[in-house]
Amino acid sequence: MDKNKFGGSWTELKIEVLETYAKQFLTVFKNQPAQKLLYFDGFAGSGDIEVENIKEENSHIIEGAAIKILKIDKPRSFDMYYFVEKKKSLANSLEKKIKEHFPKKDAYVQAKDCNEKLIALAKFLRSDKGKSFKVLGFIDPKGMQLEWSSLEVLRGLPIDLWVLNPTSGTNRVLVRKGEIDESWLKRLELFLGMNRVDIKNHFYSRRPTLFGDLDIIKENDPINKLHELYASRIAGNIFKYVSNPKILRNNSGAPLFHFFMATNSEIALRIANSVVNPKLGF
């Protein structure tokens, strides 16, 4: 059985947040059957995830987000599901599960790159057929695979987009003295939508040494700075709003990812924030 080998307890929390929001999203439209709803997953996997338990030195299998979302029938279902998974074996495994367990769902699986399919999604939503859809999107790459240009094409569209921001992994690329490998600099530029000079100026400062030279120093709290930069560039430039992040941590409590939602709807923003922090309420 092909399955994802990616995750820990934070994976289950991420899926729980998404599933909770999806049910709220569907509730908003439960009395609007004419409103077409589409679910888009850019890194869909196989439908199963192997989650490691470091303390007990074992692992267990959980249902991935794709299966969790497909199972939701109340208060209503999505009208269409579009799953993207670049790895062919995982895409085939997911497609098999859907045909076996959800034969009546209007679901599609594509073994393609997420960036390519986000551009196709934007084109579809601007077409005569696609204008009738509202979208819940879920993008959870392991690293910096999501390119800024792919987000830009979504500007102004009716999408609530949950994004997993790989802040810890990105921080590891930002080496202390700023001597970032050329291949990683190119990836940072594609991911952040910034040129390398601006990236370095944001995360590094030059300070005089005891002997009058200038030393390049990495700024403090880079993980949170990474998310603040990313979210602030999305808000107002591509989407109107971004939610508060759910910080996903490893078993030691160190932050791994910032999980947040971008939207053009103020109501959706309030719902997302209530899901991220239930104490706030709606």
C-alpha positions as YAML, in Angstrom:
chain: A
units: angstrom
residues:
- id: 1
  name: MET
  ca: [0.00, 0.00, 0.00]
- id: 2
  name: ASP
  ca: [1.41, 3.39, -1.05]
- id: 3
  name: LYS
  ca: [1.13, 5.96, 1.71]
- id: 4
  name: ASN
  ca: [2.67, 9.20, 2.84]
- id: 5
  name: LYS
  ca: [5.49, 8.92, 5.36]
- id: 6
  name: PHE
  ca: [5.27, 12.48, 6.52]
- id: 7
  name: GLY
  ca: [4.13, 13.65, 9.90]
- id: 8
  name: GLY
  ca: [3.83, 13.47, 13.64]
- id: 9
  name: SER
  ca: [1.16, 14.57, 16.08]
- id: 10
  name: TRP
  ca: [1.18, 17.96, 14.35]
- id: 11
  name: THR
  ca: [-0.13, 16.28, 11.19]
- id: 12
  name: GLU
  ca: [-3.28, 15.17, 12.98]
- id: 13
  name: LEU
  ca: [-3.77, 18.67, 14.37]
- id: 14
  name: LYS
  ca: [-3.38, 20.18, 10.90]
- id: 15
  name: ILE
  ca: [-6.01, 17.85, 9.45]
- id: 16
  name: GLU
  ca: [-8.32, 18.50, 12.40]
- id: 17
  name: VAL
  ca: [-8.14, 22.26, 11.78]
- id: 18
  name: LEU
  ca: [-8.86, 21.80, 8.06]
- id: 19
  name: GLU
  ca: [-11.73, 19.37, 8.65]
- id: 20
  name: THR
  ca: [-13.32, 21.64, 11.26]
- id: 21
  name: TYR
  ca: [-13.13, 24.61, 8.92]
- id: 22
  name: ALA
  ca: [-14.48, 22.57, 5.99]
- id: 23
  name: LYS
  ca: [-17.60, 21.67, 7.97]
- id: 24
  name: GLN
  ca: [-18.11, 25.34, 8.88]
- id: 25
  name: PHE
  ca: [-17.56, 26.31, 5.23]
- id: 26
  name: LEU
  ca: [-20.19, 23.81, 4.10]
- id: 27
  name: THR
  ca: [-22.59, 24.96, 6.81]
- id: 28
  name: VAL
  ca: [-22.52, 28.50, 5.43]
- id: 29
  name: PHE
  ca: [-23.82, 27.18, 2.09]
- id: 30
  name: LYS
  ca: [-26.11, 24.39, 3.32]
- id: 31
  name: ASN
  ca: [-29.26, 26.26, 2.28]
- id: 32
  name: GLN
  ca: [-27.80, 27.42, -1.02]
- id: 33
  name: PRO
  ca: [-27.89, 24.30, -3.23]
- id: 34
  name: ALA
  ca: [-27.41, 26.41, -6.35]
- id: 35
  name: GLN
  ca: [-24.01, 27.56, -5.07]
- id: 36
  name: LYS
  ca: [-21.40, 25.18, -6.46]
- id: 37
  name: LEU
  ca: [-18.54, 24.27, -4.11]
- id: 38
  name: LEU
  ca: [-15.15, 22.90, -5.12]
- id: 39
  name: TYR
  ca: [-12.45, 21.40, -2.92]
- id: 40
  name: PHE
  ca: [-8.87, 21.70, -4.20]
- id: 41
  name: ASP
  ca: [-5.93, 19.85, -2.62]
- id: 42
  name: GLY
  ca: [-2.52, 20.63, -4.07]
- id: 43
  name: PHE
  ca: [-0.45, 17.98, -2.25]
- id: 44
  name: ALA
  ca: [-3.07, 15.29, -1.78]
- id: 45
  name: GLY
  ca: [-0.90, 12.24, -1.10]
- id: 46
  name: SER
  ca: [-2.26, 8.70, -1.15]
- id: 47
  name: GLY
  ca: [-5.14, 9.10, 1.30]
- id: 48
  name: ASP
  ca: [-3.18, 7.51, 4.15]
- id: 49
  name: ILE
  ca: [-0.42, 9.02, 6.28]
- id: 50
  name: GLU
  ca: [2.10, 7.18, 8.42]
- id: 51
  name: VAL
  ca: [2.46, 9.23, 11.60]
- id: 52
  name: GLU
  ca: [5.52, 8.68, 13.78]
- id: 53
  name: ASN
  ca: [5.38, 8.56, 17.56]
- id: 54
  name: ILE
  ca: [8.90, 9.48, 18.64]
- id: 55
  name: LYS
  ca: [8.35, 8.77, 22.34]
- id: 56
  name: GLU
  ca: [7.01, 5.26, 21.78]
- id: 57
  name: GLU
  ca: [9.33, 4.62, 18.80]
- id: 58
  name: ASN
  ca: [6.51, 3.41, 16.58]
- id: 59
  name: SER
  ca: [4.06, 4.72, 14.02]
- id: 60
  name: HIS
  ca: [0.43, 4.40, 13.05]
- id: 61
  name: ILE
  ca: [-1.65, 5.05, 9.95]
- id: 62
  name: ILE
  ca: [-4.24, 7.81, 9.81]
- id: 63
  name: GLU
  ca: [-6.61, 9.00, 7.11]
- id: 64
  name: GLY
  ca: [-5.23, 11.90, 5.12]
- id: 65
  name: ALA
  ca: [-7.07, 15.15, 4.51]
- id: 66
  name: ALA
  ca: [-8.38, 13.94, 1.15]
- id: 67
  name: ILE
  ca: [-10.32, 11.06, 2.72]
- id: 68
  name: LYS
  ca: [-11.51, 13.18, 5.64]
- id: 69
  name: ILE
  ca: [-12.97, 15.78, 3.28]
- id: 70
  name: LEU
  ca: [-14.54, 13.19, 0.97]
- id: 71
  name: LYS
  ca: [-16.34, 11.68, 3.96]
- id: 72
  name: ILE
  ca: [-18.16, 14.90, 4.82]
- id: 73
  name: ASP
  ca: [-21.78, 14.69, 3.66]
- id: 74
  name: LYS
  ca: [-23.47, 16.83, 6.29]
- id: 75
  name: PRO
  ca: [-24.46, 19.62, 6.28]
- id: 76
  name: ARG
  ca: [-23.72, 19.10, 2.57]
- id: 77
  name: SER
  ca: [-20.95, 17.81, 0.32]
- id: 78
  name: PHE
  ca: [-18.69, 19.59, -2.08]
- id: 79
  name: ASP
  ca: [-19.91, 19.42, -5.67]
- id: 80
  name: MET
  ca: [-16.46, 18.72, -7.06]
- id: 81
  name: TYR
  ca: [-13.12, 17.51, -5.67]
- id: 82
  name: TYR
  ca: [-9.80, 18.11, -7.38]
- id: 83
  name: PHE
  ca: [-6.77, 16.34, -5.97]
- id: 84
  name: VAL
  ca: [-3.23, 17.02, -7.17]
- id: 85
  name: GLU
  ca: [-0.35, 14.72, -6.23]
- id: 86
  name: LYS
  ca: [2.91, 14.93, -8.15]
- id: 87
  name: LYS
  ca: [4.13, 11.44, -7.22]
- id: 88
  name: LYS
  ca: [2.41, 9.01, -9.58]
- id: 89
  name: SER
  ca: [2.28, 6.03, -7.20]
- id: 90
  name: LEU
  ca: [0.59, 8.11, -4.48]
- id: 91
  name: ALA
  ca: [-1.85, 9.62, -6.97]
- id: 92
  name: ASN
  ca: [-2.76, 6.14, -8.23]
- id: 93
  name: SER
  ca: [-3.30, 4.92, -4.68]
- id: 94
  name: LEU
  ca: [-5.61, 7.84, -3.89]
- id: 95
  name: GLU
  ca: [-7.55, 7.40, -7.12]
- id: 96
  name: LYS
  ca: [-8.08, 3.72, -6.31]
- id: 97
  name: LYS
  ca: [-9.43, 4.56, -2.84]
- id: 98
  name: ILE
  ca: [-11.81, 7.14, -4.26]
- id: 99
  name: LYS
  ca: [-13.19, 4.76, -6.89]
- id: 100
  name: GLU
  ca: [-13.66, 2.05, -4.26]
- id: 101
  name: HIS
  ca: [-15.12, 4.08, -1.39]
- id: 102
  name: PHE
  ca: [-16.56, 7.22, -3.02]
- id: 103
  name: PRO
  ca: [-17.78, 6.11, -6.47]
- id: 104
  name: LYS
  ca: [-20.57, 8.71, -6.60]
- id: 105
  name: LYS
  ca: [-18.35, 11.69, -5.81]
- id: 106
  name: ASP
  ca: [-17.33, 13.96, -8.67]
- id: 107
  name: ALA
  ca: [-13.63, 13.63, -7.89]
- id: 108
  name: TYR
  ca: [-10.52, 14.00, -10.03]
- id: 109
  name: VAL
  ca: [-6.91, 13.03, -9.30]
- id: 110
  name: GLN
  ca: [-4.04, 14.50, -11.29]
- id: 111
  name: ALA
  ca: [-0.40, 13.40, -11.03]
- id: 112
  name: LYS
  ca: [0.87, 16.90, -11.76]
- id: 113
  name: ASP
  ca: [2.72, 19.78, -10.10]
- id: 114
  name: CYS
  ca: [0.63, 21.88, -7.71]
- id: 115
  name: ASN
  ca: [1.86, 25.17, -9.19]
- id: 116
  name: GLU
  ca: [0.73, 24.15, -12.65]
- id: 117
  name: LYS
  ca: [-2.71, 23.15, -11.38]
- id: 118
  name: LEU
  ca: [-3.20, 26.31, -9.32]
- id: 119
  name: ILE
  ca: [-2.77, 28.28, -12.54]
- id: 120
  name: ALA
  ca: [-5.29, 25.97, -14.22]
- id: 121
  name: LEU
  ca: [-7.68, 26.43, -11.28]
- id: 122
  name: ALA
  ca: [-7.51, 30.21, -11.63]
- id: 123
  name: LYS
  ca: [-8.23, 29.96, -15.34]
- id: 124
  name: PHE
  ca: [-11.21, 27.67, -14.66]
- id: 125
  name: LEU
  ca: [-12.70, 29.99, -12.03]
- id: 126
  name: ARG
  ca: [-12.57, 32.88, -14.49]
- id: 127
  name: SER
  ca: [-14.34, 30.84, -17.19]
- id: 128
  name: ASP
  ca: [-18.11, 30.85, -17.75]
- id: 129
  name: LYS
  ca: [-18.40, 27.38, -16.21]
- id: 130
  name: GLY
  ca: [-16.13, 28.11, -13.26]
- id: 131
  name: LYS
  ca: [-17.73, 31.41, -12.23]
- id: 132
  name: SER
  ca: [-20.47, 29.49, -10.40]
- id: 133
  name: PHE
  ca: [-17.97, 27.89, -7.98]
- id: 134
  name: LYS
  ca: [-16.60, 28.88, -4.61]
- id: 135
  name: VAL
  ca: [-13.45, 27.03, -3.51]
- id: 136
  name: LEU
  ca: [-11.91, 25.65, -0.36]
- id: 137
  name: GLY
  ca: [-8.23, 25.04, -1.07]
- id: 138
  name: PHE
  ca: [-5.56, 23.20, 0.90]
- id: 139
  name: ILE
  ca: [-1.85, 23.52, 0.12]
- id: 140
  name: ASP
  ca: [0.50, 21.65, 2.47]
- id: 141
  name: PRO
  ca: [3.94, 21.17, 0.92]
- id: 142
  name: LYS
  ca: [6.81, 19.65, 2.87]
- id: 143
  name: GLY
  ca: [9.03, 22.56, 1.90]
- id: 144
  name: MET
  ca: [9.14, 25.58, -0.41]
- id: 145
  name: GLN
  ca: [7.47, 23.91, -3.41]
- id: 146
  name: LEU
  ca: [4.64, 26.47, -3.58]
- id: 147
  name: GLU
  ca: [5.75, 29.34, -5.82]
- id: 148
  name: TRP
  ca: [4.69, 32.94, -5.27]
- id: 149
  name: SER
  ca: [3.65, 33.36, -8.90]
- id: 150
  name: SER
  ca: [1.14, 30.51, -8.45]
- id: 151
  name: LEU
  ca: [-0.47, 32.36, -5.55]
- id: 152
  name: GLU
  ca: [-0.59, 35.62, -7.50]
- id: 153
  name: VAL
  ca: [-2.89, 34.16, -10.17]
- id: 154
  name: LEU
  ca: [-5.53, 33.60, -7.45]
- id: 155
  name: ARG
  ca: [-5.92, 37.33, -6.82]
- id: 156
  name: GLY
  ca: [-9.57, 38.35, -6.51]
- id: 157
  name: LEU
  ca: [-10.99, 34.83, -6.80]
- id: 158
  name: PRO
  ca: [-13.58, 33.27, -4.43]
- id: 159
  name: ILE
  ca: [-11.15, 30.97, -2.62]
- id: 160
  name: ASP
  ca: [-10.55, 30.22, 1.03]
- id: 161
  name: LEU
  ca: [-6.99, 28.86, 0.90]
- id: 162
  name: TRP
  ca: [-5.34, 27.04, 3.79]
- id: 163
  name: VAL
  ca: [-1.55, 27.12, 3.44]
- id: 164
  name: LEU
  ca: [1.11, 25.22, 5.36]
- id: 165
  name: ASN
  ca: [4.05, 27.61, 5.64]
- id: 166
  name: PRO
  ca: [7.29, 25.59, 6.17]
- id: 167
  name: THR
  ca: [8.86, 28.17, 8.47]
- id: 168
  name: SER
  ca: [11.29, 25.86, 10.25]
- id: 169
  name: GLY
  ca: [12.60, 24.33, 7.04]
- id: 170
  name: THR
  ca: [12.94, 27.73, 5.40]
- id: 171
  name: ASN
  ca: [14.81, 29.02, 8.42]
- id: 172
  name: ARG
  ca: [17.40, 26.25, 8.04]
- id: 173
  name: VAL
  ca: [18.18, 27.62, 4.58]
- id: 174
  name: LEU
  ca: [18.90, 31.04, 6.08]
- id: 175
  name: VAL
  ca: [22.37, 30.17, 7.35]
- id: 176
  name: ARG
  ca: [23.86, 32.39, 10.04]
- id: 177
  name: LYS
  ca: [26.31, 34.45, 7.99]
- id: 178
  name: GLY
  ca: [24.04, 34.82, 4.96]
- id: 179
  name: GLU
  ca: [26.19, 32.63, 2.72]
- id: 180
  name: ILE
  ca: [23.17, 30.88, 1.21]
- id: 181
  name: ASP
  ca: [23.77, 28.32, -1.52]
- id: 182
  name: GLU
  ca: [22.81, 29.59, -4.98]
- id: 183
  name: SER
  ca: [20.20, 26.87, -5.53]
- id: 184
  name: TRP
  ca: [18.51, 27.74, -2.23]
- id: 185
  name: LEU
  ca: [18.60, 31.46, -3.03]
- id: 186
  name: LYS
  ca: [16.72, 30.76, -6.26]
- id: 187
  name: ARG
  ca: [14.18, 28.67, -4.37]
- id: 188
  name: LEU
  ca: [13.72, 31.42, -1.77]
- id: 189
  name: GLU
  ca: [13.11, 33.95, -4.54]
- id: 190
  name: LEU
  ca: [10.46, 31.72, -6.13]
- id: 191
  name: PHE
  ca: [8.84, 30.95, -2.79]
- id: 192
  name: LEU
  ca: [8.76, 34.46, -1.30]
- id: 193
  name: GLY
  ca: [8.35, 36.39, -4.54]
- id: 194
  name: MET
  ca: [11.28, 38.64, -3.57]
- id: 195
  name: ASN
  ca: [14.73, 39.25, -4.98]
- id: 196
  name: ARG
  ca: [17.76, 37.99, -3.07]
- id: 197
  name: VAL
  ca: [18.89, 41.46, -2.01]
- id: 198
  name: ASP
  ca: [15.57, 42.18, -0.30]
- id: 199
  name: ILE
  ca: [15.54, 38.71, 1.27]
- id: 200
  name: LYS
  ca: [18.99, 39.19, 2.78]
- id: 201
  name: ASN
  ca: [18.18, 42.71, 3.95]
- id: 202
  name: HIS
  ca: [15.10, 41.39, 5.73]
- id: 203
  name: PHE
  ca: [16.79, 38.56, 7.60]
- id: 204
  name: TYR
  ca: [20.34, 39.83, 8.09]
- id: 205
  name: SER
  ca: [21.96, 42.99, 9.39]
- id: 206
  name: ARG
  ca: [25.51, 44.33, 9.15]
- id: 207
  name: ARG
  ca: [27.13, 45.25, 12.44]
- id: 208
  name: PRO
  ca: [30.60, 46.67, 13.06]
- id: 209
  name: THR
  ca: [33.09, 44.37, 14.74]
- id: 210
  name: LEU
  ca: [35.63, 45.33, 17.38]
- id: 211
  name: PHE
  ca: [38.18, 45.88, 14.62]
- id: 212
  name: GLY
  ca: [36.00, 48.11, 12.43]
- id: 213
  name: ASP
  ca: [34.89, 45.46, 9.94]
- id: 214
  name: LEU
  ca: [31.24, 44.74, 9.15]
- id: 215
  name: ASP
  ca: [29.90, 41.38, 10.30]
- id: 216
  name: ILE
  ca: [26.73, 39.87, 8.79]
- id: 217
  name: ILE
  ca: [24.38, 38.76, 11.56]
- id: 218
  name: LYS
  ca: [21.15, 36.79, 11.23]
- id: 219
  name: GLU
  ca: [18.21, 38.58, 12.85]
- id: 220
  name: ASN
  ca: [16.58, 37.18, 16.00]
- id: 221
  name: ASP
  ca: [13.37, 35.11, 15.90]
- id: 222
  name: PRO
  ca: [13.67, 34.26, 12.19]
- id: 223
  name: ILE
  ca: [10.93, 31.60, 12.23]
- id: 224
  name: ASN
  ca: [8.22, 34.03, 13.29]
- id: 225
  name: LYS
  ca: [9.72, 36.72, 11.05]
- id: 226
  name: LEU
  ca: [9.40, 34.33, 8.10]
- id: 227
  name: HIS
  ca: [5.70, 33.87, 8.71]
- id: 228
  name: GLU
  ca: [5.04, 37.54, 9.38]
- id: 229
  name: LEU
  ca: [6.73, 38.43, 6.09]
- id: 230
  name: TYR
  ca: [4.92, 35.74, 4.09]
- id: 231
  name: ALA
  ca: [1.48, 36.45, 5.55]
- id: 232
  name: SER
  ca: [1.82, 40.23, 5.29]
- id: 233
  name: ARG
  ca: [2.79, 39.98, 1.62]
- id: 234
  name: ILE
  ca: [-0.24, 37.78, 0.88]
- id: 235
  name: ALA
  ca: [-2.69, 40.01, 2.78]
- id: 236
  name: GLY
  ca: [-3.63, 43.00, 0.68]
- id: 237
  name: ASN
  ca: [-1.52, 41.95, -2.30]
- id: 238
  name: ILE
  ca: [-3.21, 38.69, -3.29]
- id: 239
  name: PHE
  ca: [-6.00, 38.10, -0.78]
- id: 240
  name: LYS
  ca: [-7.73, 40.68, 1.39]
- id: 241
  name: TYR
  ca: [-7.14, 38.83, 4.65]
- id: 242
  name: VAL
  ca: [-5.02, 36.16, 6.32]
- id: 243
  name: SER
  ca: [-6.05, 34.35, 9.48]
- id: 244
  name: ASN
  ca: [-4.04, 33.95, 12.64]
- id: 245
  name: PRO
  ca: [-1.68, 30.99, 12.24]
- id: 246
  name: LYS
  ca: [-1.90, 27.65, 13.97]
- id: 247
  name: ILE
  ca: [1.70, 26.94, 14.93]
- id: 248
  name: LEU
  ca: [2.41, 23.24, 14.47]
- id: 249
  name: ARG
  ca: [5.18, 21.95, 16.73]
- id: 250
  name: ASN
  ca: [7.24, 18.79, 17.07]
- id: 251
  name: ASN
  ca: [7.26, 16.62, 20.18]
- id: 252
  name: SER
  ca: [9.86, 18.89, 21.76]
- id: 253
  name: GLY
  ca: [7.66, 21.95, 21.31]
- id: 254
  name: ALA
  ca: [9.76, 23.53, 18.57]
- id: 255
  name: PRO
  ca: [7.76, 25.20, 15.76]
- id: 256
  name: LEU
  ca: [7.75, 23.39, 12.42]
- id: 257
  name: PHE
  ca: [5.04, 25.08, 10.38]
- id: 258
  name: HIS
  ca: [2.64, 28.02, 10.50]
- id: 259
  name: PHE
  ca: [-0.76, 26.87, 9.20]
- id: 260
  name: PHE
  ca: [-3.07, 29.69, 8.15]
- id: 261
  name: MET
  ca: [-5.85, 30.67, 5.77]
- id: 262
  name: ALA
  ca: [-5.98, 33.39, 3.11]
- id: 263
  name: THR
  ca: [-9.37, 34.67, 1.98]
- id: 264
  name: ASN
  ca: [-11.29, 37.56, 0.48]
- id: 265
  name: SER
  ca: [-14.22, 37.06, 2.85]
- id: 266
  name: GLU
  ca: [-14.43, 38.76, 6.23]
- id: 267
  name: ILE
  ca: [-16.88, 36.11, 7.46]
- id: 268
  name: ALA
  ca: [-14.49, 33.34, 6.40]
- id: 269
  name: LEU
  ca: [-11.68, 35.13, 8.23]
- id: 270
  name: ARG
  ca: [-13.68, 35.18, 11.47]
- id: 271
  name: ILE
  ca: [-14.53, 31.49, 11.12]
- id: 272
  name: ALA
  ca: [-10.90, 30.57, 10.43]
- id: 273
  name: ASN
  ca: [-9.68, 32.50, 13.46]
- id: 274
  name: SER
  ca: [-12.27, 30.78, 15.65]
- id: 275
  name: VAL
  ca: [-11.03, 27.39, 14.40]
- id: 276
  name: VAL
  ca: [-7.37, 28.28, 14.97]
- id: 277
  name: ASN
  ca: [-8.16, 29.58, 18.45]
- id: 278
  name: PRO
  ca: [-11.55, 28.23, 19.66]
- id: 279
  name: LYS
  ca: [-11.36, 30.43, 22.76]
- id: 280
  name: LEU
  ca: [-11.91, 33.48, 20.57]
- id: 281
  name: GLY
  ca: [-15.28, 32.21, 19.35]
- id: 282
  name: PHE
  ca: [-16.92, 33.40, 16.15]
...
